[in-house]
Short mmCIF file of C-alpha atoms and ligand atoms in Angstrom, two decimals:
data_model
loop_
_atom_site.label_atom_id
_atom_site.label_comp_id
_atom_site.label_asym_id
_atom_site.label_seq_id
_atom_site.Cartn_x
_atom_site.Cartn_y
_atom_site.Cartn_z
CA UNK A 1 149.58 56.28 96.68
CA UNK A 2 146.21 55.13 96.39
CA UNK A 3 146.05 54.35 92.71
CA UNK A 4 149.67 52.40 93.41
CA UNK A 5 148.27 50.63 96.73
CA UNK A 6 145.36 49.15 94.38
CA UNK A 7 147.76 48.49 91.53
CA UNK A 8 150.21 46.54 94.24
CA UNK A 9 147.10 44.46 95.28
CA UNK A 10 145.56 43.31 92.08
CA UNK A 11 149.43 42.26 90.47
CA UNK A 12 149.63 40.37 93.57
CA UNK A 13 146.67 38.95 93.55
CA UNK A 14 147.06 38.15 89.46
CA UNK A 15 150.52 37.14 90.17
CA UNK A 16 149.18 34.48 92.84
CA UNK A 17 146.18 33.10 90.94
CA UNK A 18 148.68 32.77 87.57
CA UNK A 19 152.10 32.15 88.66
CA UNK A 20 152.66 31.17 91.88
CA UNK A 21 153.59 27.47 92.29
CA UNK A 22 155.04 27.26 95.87
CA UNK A 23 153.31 24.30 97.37
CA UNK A 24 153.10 23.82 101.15
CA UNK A 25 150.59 21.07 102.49
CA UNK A 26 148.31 23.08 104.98
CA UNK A 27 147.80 26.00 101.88
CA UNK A 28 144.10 26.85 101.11
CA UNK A 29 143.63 25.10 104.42
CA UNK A 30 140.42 26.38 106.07
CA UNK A 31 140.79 24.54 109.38
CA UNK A 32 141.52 26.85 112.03
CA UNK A 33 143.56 24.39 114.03
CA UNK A 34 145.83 23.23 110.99
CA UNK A 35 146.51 26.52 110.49
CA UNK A 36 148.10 27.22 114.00
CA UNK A 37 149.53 24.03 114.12
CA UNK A 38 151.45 25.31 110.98
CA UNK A 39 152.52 28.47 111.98
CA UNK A 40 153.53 27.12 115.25
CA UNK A 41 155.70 25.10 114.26
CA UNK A 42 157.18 27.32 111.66
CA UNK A 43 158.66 29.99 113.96
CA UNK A 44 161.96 30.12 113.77
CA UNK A 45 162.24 26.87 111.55
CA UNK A 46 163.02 26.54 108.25
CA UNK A 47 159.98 25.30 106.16
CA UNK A 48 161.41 22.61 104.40
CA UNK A 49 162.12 21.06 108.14
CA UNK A 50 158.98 22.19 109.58
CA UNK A 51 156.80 20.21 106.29
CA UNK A 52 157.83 17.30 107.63
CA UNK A 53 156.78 17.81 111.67
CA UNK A 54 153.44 19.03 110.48
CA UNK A 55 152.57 16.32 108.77
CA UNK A 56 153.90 14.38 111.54
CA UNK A 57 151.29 16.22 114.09
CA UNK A 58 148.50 16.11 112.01
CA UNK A 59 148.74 12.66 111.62
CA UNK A 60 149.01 11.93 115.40
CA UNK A 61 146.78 14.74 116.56
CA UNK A 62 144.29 15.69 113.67
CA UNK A 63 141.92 17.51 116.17
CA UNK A 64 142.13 20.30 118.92
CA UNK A 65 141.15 17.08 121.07
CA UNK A 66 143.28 14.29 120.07
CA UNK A 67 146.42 17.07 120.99
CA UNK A 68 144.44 17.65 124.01
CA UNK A 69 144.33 14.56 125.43
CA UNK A 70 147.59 13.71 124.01
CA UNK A 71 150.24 12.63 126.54
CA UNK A 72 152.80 15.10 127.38
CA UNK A 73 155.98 13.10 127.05
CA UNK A 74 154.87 12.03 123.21
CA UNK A 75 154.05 15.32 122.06
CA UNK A 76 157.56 16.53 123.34
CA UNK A 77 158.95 13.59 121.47
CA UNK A 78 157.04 14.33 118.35
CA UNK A 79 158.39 18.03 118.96
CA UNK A 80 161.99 16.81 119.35
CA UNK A 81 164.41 18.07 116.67
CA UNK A 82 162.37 21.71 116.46
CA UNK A 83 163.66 23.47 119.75
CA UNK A 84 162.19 26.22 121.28
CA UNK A 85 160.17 23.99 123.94
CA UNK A 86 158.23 27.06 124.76
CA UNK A 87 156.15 26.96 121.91
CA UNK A 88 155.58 23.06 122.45
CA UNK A 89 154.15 23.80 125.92
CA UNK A 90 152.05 26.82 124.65
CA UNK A 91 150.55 24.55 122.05
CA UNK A 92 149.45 21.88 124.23
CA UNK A 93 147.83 24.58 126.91
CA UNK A 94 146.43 25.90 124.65
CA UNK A 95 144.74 23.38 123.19
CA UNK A 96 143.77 21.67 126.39
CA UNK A 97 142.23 25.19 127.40
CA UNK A 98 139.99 25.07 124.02
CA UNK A 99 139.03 21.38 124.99
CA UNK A 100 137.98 22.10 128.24
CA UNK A 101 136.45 25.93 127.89
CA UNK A 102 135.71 26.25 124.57
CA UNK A 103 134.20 22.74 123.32
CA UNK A 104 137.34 22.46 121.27
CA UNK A 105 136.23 24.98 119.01
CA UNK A 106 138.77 27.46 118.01
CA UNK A 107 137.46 31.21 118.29
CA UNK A 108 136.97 32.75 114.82
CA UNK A 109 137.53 36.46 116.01
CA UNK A 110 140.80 37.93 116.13
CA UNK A 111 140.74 39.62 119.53
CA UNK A 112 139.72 36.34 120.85
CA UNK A 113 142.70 34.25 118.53
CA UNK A 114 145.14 36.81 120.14
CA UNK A 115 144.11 36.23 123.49
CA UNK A 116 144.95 32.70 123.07
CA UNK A 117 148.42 31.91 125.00
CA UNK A 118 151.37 31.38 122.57
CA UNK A 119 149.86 33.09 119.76
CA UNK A 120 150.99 36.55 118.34
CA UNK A 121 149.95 39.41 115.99
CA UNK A 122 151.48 37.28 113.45
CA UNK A 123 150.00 34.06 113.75
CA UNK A 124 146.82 35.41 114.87
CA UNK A 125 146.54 37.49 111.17
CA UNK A 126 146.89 33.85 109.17
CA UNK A 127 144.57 32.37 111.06
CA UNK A 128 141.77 34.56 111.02
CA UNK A 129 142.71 35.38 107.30
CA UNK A 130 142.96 32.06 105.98
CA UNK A 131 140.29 30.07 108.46
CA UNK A 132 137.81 32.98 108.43
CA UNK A 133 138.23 35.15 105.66
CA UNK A 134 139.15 38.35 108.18
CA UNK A 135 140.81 41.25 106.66
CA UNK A 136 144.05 41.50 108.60
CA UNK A 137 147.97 41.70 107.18
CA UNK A 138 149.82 38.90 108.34
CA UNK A 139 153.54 40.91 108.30
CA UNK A 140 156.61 38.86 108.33
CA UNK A 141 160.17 39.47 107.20
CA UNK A 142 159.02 38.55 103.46
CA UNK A 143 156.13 41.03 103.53
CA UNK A 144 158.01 44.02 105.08
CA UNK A 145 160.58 43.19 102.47
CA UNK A 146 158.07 43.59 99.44
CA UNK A 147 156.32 46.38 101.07
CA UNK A 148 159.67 48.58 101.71
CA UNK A 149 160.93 47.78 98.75
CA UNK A 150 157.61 48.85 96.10
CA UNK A 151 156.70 51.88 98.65
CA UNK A 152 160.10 52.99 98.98
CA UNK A 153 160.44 53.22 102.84
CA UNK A 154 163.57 54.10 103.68
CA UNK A 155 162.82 54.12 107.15
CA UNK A 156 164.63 51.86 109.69
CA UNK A 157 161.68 48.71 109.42
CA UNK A 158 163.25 47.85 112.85
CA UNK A 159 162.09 50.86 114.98
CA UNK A 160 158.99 51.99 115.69
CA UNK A 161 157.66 54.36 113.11
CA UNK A 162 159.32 52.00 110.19
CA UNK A 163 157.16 49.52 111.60
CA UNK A 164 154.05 51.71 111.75
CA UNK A 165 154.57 52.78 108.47
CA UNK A 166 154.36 48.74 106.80
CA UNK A 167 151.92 48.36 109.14
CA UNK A 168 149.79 51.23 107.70
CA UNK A 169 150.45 50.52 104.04
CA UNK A 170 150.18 46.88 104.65
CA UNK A 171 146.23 47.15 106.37
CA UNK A 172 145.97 49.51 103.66
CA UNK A 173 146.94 46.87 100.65
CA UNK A 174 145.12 43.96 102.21
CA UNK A 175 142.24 42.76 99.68
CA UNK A 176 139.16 43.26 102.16
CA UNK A 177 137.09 40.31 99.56
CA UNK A 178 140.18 37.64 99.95
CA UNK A 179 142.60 38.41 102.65
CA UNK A 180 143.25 35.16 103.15
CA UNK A 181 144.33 34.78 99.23
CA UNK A 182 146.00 38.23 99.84
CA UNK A 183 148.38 37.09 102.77
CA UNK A 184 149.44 33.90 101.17
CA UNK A 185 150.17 35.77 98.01
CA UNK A 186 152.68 38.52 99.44
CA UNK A 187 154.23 36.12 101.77
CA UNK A 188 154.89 33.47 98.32
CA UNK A 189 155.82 36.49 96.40
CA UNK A 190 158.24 37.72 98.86
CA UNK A 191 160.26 33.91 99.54
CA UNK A 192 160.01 33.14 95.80
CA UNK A 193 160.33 37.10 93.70
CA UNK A 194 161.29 39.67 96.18
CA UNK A 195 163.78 37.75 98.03
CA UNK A 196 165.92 39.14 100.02
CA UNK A 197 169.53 38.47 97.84
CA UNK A 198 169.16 38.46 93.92
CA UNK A 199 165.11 39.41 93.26
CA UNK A 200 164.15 38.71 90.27
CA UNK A 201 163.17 42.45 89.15
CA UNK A 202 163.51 41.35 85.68
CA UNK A 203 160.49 38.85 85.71
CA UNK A 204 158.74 40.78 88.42
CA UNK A 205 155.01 42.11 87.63
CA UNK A 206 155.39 44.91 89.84
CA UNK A 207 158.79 46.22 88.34
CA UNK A 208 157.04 48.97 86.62
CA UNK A 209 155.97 51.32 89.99
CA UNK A 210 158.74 49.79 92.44
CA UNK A 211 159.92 53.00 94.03
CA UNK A 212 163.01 50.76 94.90
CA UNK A 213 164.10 49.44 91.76
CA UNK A 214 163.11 53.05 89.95
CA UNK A 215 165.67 54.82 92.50
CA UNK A 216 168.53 51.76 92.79
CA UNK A 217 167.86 51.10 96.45
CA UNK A 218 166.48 47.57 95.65
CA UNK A 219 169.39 45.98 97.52
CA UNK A 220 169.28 48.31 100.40
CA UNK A 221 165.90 47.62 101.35
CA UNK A 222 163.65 47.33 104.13
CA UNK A 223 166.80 49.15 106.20
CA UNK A 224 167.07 47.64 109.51
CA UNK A 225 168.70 49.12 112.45
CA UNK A 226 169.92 46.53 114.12
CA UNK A 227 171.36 45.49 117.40
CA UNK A 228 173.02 49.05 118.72
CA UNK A 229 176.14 48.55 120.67
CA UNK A 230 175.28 51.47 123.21
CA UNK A 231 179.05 53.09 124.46
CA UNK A 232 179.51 54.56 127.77
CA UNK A 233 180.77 58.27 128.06
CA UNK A 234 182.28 59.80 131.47
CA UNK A 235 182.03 63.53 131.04
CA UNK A 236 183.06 66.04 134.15
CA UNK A 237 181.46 69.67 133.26
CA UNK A 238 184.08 72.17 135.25
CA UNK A 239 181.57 75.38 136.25
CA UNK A 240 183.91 77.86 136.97
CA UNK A 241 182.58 81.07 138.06
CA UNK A 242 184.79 84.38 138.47
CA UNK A 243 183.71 87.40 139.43
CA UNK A 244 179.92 86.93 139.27
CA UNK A 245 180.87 85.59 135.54
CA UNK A 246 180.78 81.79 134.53
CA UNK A 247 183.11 80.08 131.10
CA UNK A 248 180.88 78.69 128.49
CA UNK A 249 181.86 77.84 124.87
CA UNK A 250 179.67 76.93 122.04
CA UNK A 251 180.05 73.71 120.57
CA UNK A 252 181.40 73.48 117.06
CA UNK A 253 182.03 69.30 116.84
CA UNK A 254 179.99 68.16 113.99
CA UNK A 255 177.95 66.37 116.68
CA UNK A 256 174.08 66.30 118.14
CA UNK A 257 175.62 69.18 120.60
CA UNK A 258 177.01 70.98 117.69
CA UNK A 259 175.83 75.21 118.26
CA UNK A 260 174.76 74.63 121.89
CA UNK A 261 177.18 75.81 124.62
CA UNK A 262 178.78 73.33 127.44
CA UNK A 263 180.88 74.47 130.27
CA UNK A 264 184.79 73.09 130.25
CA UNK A 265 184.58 69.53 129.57
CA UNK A 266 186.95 66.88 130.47
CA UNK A 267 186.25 63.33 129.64
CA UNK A 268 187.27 60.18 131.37
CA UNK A 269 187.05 56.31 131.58
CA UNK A 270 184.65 56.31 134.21
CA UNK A 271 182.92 59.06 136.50
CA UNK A 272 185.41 60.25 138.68
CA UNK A 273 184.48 61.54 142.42
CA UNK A 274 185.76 65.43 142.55
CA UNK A 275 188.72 64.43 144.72
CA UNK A 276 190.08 62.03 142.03
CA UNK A 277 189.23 64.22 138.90
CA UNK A 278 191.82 66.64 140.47
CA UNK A 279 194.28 64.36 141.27
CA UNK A 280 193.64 62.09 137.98
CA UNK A 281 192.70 64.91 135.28
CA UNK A 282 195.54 67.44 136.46
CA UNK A 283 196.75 67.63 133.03
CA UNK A 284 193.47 69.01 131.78
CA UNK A 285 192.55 70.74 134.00
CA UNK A 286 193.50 74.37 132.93
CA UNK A 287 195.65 75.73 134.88
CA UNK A 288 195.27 78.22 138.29
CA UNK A 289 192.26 75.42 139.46
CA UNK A 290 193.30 73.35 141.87
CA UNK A 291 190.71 70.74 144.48
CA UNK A 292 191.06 73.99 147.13
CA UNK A 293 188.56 75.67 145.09
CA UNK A 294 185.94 73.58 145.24
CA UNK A 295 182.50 74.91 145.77
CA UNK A 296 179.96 71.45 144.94
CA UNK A 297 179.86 68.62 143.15
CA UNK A 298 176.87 67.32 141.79
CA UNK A 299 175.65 63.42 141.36
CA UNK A 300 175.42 61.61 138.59
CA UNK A 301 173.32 62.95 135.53
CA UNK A 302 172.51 60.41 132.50
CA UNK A 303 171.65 61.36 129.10
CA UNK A 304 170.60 58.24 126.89
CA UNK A 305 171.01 59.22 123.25
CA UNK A 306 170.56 56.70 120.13
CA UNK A 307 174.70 55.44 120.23
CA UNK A 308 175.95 56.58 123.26
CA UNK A 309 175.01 57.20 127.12
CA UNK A 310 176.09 60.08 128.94
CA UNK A 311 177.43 59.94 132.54
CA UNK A 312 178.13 63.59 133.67
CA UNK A 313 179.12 65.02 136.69
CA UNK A 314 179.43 69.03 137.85
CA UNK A 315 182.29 70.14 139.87
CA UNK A 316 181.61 73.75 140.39
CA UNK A 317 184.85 76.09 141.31
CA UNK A 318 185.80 79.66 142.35
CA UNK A 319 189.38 79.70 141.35
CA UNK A 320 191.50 81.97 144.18
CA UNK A 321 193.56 82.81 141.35
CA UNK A 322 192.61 84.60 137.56
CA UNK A 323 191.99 82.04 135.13
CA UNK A 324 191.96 82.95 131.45
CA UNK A 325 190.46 80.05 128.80
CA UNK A 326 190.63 80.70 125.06
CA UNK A 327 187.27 79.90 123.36
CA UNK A 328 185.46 80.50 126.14
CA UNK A 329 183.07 83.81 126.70
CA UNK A 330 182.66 84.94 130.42
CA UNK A 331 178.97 85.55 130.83
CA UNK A 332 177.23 86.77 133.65
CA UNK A 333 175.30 83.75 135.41
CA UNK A 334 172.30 85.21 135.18
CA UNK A 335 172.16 85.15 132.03
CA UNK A 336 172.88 81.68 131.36
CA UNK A 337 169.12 80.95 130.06
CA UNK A 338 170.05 82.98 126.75
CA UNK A 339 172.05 80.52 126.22
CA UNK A 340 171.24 76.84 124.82
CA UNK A 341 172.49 73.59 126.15
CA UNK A 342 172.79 70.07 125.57
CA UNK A 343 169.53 68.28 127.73
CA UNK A 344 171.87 67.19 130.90
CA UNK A 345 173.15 70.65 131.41
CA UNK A 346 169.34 72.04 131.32
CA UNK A 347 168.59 69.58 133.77
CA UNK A 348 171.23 70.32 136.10
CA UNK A 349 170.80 74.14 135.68
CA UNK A 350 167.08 72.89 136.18
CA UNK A 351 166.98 70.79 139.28
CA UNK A 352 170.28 72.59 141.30
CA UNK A 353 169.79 75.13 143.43
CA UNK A 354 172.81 76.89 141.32
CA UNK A 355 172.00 80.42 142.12
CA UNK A 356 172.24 80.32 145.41
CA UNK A 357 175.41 78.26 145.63
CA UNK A 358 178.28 80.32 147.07
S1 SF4 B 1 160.80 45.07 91.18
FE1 SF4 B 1 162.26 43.92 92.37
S2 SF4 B 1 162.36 45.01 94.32
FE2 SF4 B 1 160.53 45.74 93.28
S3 SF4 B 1 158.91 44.42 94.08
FE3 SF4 B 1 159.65 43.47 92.21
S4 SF4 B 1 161.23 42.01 92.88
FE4 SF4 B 1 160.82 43.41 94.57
#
C-alpha cells in the first residue's frame, strides 16, 4: 500500500503538471476569498453555469469588503438563476462577519476556515490547500471515485466506514510539499480520466496498479448504498407454555435470524392488540388456542435492522387444552438461555418479568 499510495501521488502529480488542460478561471488562484467565492457558488451547480456567476461576483465584489458592504437585494439578484438561497445568505454573513471582526482578512487556519458559517469540510480543504498551501484532501464525488476505483474499495463509499476508509487513504495520498497542486490534480483527473461513465483506462497513467481495472470492477465503483426504502414488519411472537414447557423452533430461513430460535410467529399488516390477533389471525393460529387463554401481552418491541423494522408484540398463553406443533421442541423455561434468539426476543426475555408470570 505504501509503495502504491506514493506511486498514485507522483502519476497524479506528473499527470497534472504534463497533461492536464482543464481550465477554470479562479485555478492557481491564491486569494483566499476567490477561492470560497468559487466553491460557493459551485455546490450543486454545474461548472460551466457557475464560470459565468463567478466572474460575475468578482467583478462586482472583488474584495471580502466590497461583498460586505454590498446591498442585499443586488447580491440576491446577482445570485438569481443559481438557487439554493441558503448559500447566498451564508456568503454575505459571512463576509460581513470577516469585515467587521476580522479586518476583512480571511483566517488562514483550517479550524478557523471551518468555523466560518456556510463553509464545510469540503470547501474548507480547497481553501486552505490552494490559498495556504495546508495539507488537507479536499474529497468530492470525483476524488472518492478515483480513490475507490485505484485502491479497490469495495466498500459502500456512502456509509460510514466507506467513507473513513477514502478519507484515510485520501490524507494518506495528499502531497504534504503541494497539496494545493495535489487537490486540483485528483479532482481534474477524476471529471476529465476517471469519470464516472466510459474512463478512459486505456490512456490512463495509473492503469498499471488500478486494483479496479486489474479485477473488472472499474464500472462498479465507488459502490454507493443509496437511499434505503426501510419496510415495516408486524410480527406477534405466540409464547405458549404447557406444562412448565414453552414451543421454540430454530430458524432455518436463509435470513439474519437464520440458526437462532423464535417462538410461533404470525405476521400481520400492522401490530394487532391481543383481542384482535385472535379474532383476525384465527386461521394461524394453531389450533386448541383460543383469546380464553390468555396470560399477558406485552407492548410494542422495535428492532431496526439495515432493510427492515421490526414491530413485535408477545401474547403469552396457557392453552386449557393439549396443543401439539410440528417443528417445534418443548423445552423447559428455564432453560430458555441455552438457547439463542433474534435481539427483540432477548430483550423481552430481558426486561419481562417472564418467570414469574402465571
Ligand atoms: S485505470 Fe481506469 S479506473 Fe483505474 S484510475 Fe485509471 S481511469 Fe480510473
Amino acid at each position: 500500500m505504501p509503495e502504491n499510495s506514493l506511486f498514485f501521488t507522483k502519476t497524479l502529480l506528473k499527470w497534472n503538471r504534463e497533461s492536464n488542460t482543464r481550465m477554470m478561471p479562479w485555478k492557481a488562484e491564491k486569494d483566499p476569498y476567490k477561492i470560497w467565492l468559487s466553491e460557493i457558488i459551485l455546490q450543486q451547480t454545474r461548472v460551466e453555469q457557475g464560470m459565468a456567476y463567478y466572474q460575475r461576483f468578482i467583478l462586482k465584489y472583488p474584495t471580502i469588503r466590497a461583498l460586505a458592504m454590498a446591498n442585499d437585494t443586488d447580491v440576491f439578484k446577482l445570485w438569481e438563476g443559481l438557487g439554493y438561497y441558503a448559500r447566498c445568505r451564508n456568503m454575505l454573513f459571512t463576509a460581513r462577519f470577516l469585515y467587521n471582526n476580522k479586518k476583512a482578512v480571511f483566517p488562514s487556519r483550517y479550524e478557523d476556515i471551518l468555523a466560518l458559517k456556510g463553509i464545510g469540510t469540503y470547501t474548507a480543504a480547497a481553501i486552505a490547500s490552494f490559498a495556504f498551501n495546508l495539507a488537507y484532501p479536499v474529497i468530492d464525488g470525483n476524488v472518492t471515485r478515483v480513490i475507490s476505483r485505484f485502491f479497490g474499495v469495495g466498500e459502500y463509499v456512502d456509509l460510514a466506514i466507506g467513507k473513513n476508509i477514502i478519507n484515510n487513504l485520501a490524507h494518506k495520498t495528499i502531497d504534504k510539499k503541494s497539496p494545493g497542486k495535489y487537490n486540483q490534480a485528483i479532482m481534474d483527473f477524476g471529471a476529465t480520466v476517471c469519470k464516472p461513465v466510459g474512463p478512459l483506462c486505456n490512456q490512463c497513467p495509473l492503469s498499471g496498479k488500478c486494483l479496479a481495472l486489474m479485477d473488472n470492477r472499474v464500472a462498479q465503483l465507488p459502490r454507493k448504498r443509496g437511499k434505503i426504502r426501510i419496510r415495516d414488519r408486524y410480527f406477534h411472537f405466540l409464547v405458549i407454555i404447557q406444562k412448565d414447557q414453552i414451543f421454540i423452533r430454530e430458524r432455518i430461513a436463509r435470513d439474519i435470524w437464520q440458526h437462532l430460535h423464535e417462538f410461533v410467529l404470525i405476521e400481520n399488516g400492522k401490530l394487532l392488540s391481543a383481542k384482535s390477533f385472535f379474532s383476525k389471525c384465527s386461521n394461524s393460529i394453531p389450533t386448541g388456542i383460543s383469546y380464553s387463554d390468555l396470560i399477558y401481552s406485552s407492548g410494542e418491541y422495535k428492532q431496526q435492522l439495515s432493510h427492515q423494522c421490526i414491530h413485535a408484540r408477545f401474547i403469552l398463553v396457557k392453552p386449557k387444552k393439549e396443543v401439539k406443533l410440528d417443528g417445534f421442541l418443548t423445552i423447559p423455561i428455564g432453560s430458555l438461555h441455552r438457547y439463542a434468539f433474534p435481539r427483540i426476543i432477548t430483550k423481552w426475555l430481558a426486561e419481562n418479568p417472564f418467570y414469574s408470570l402465571p
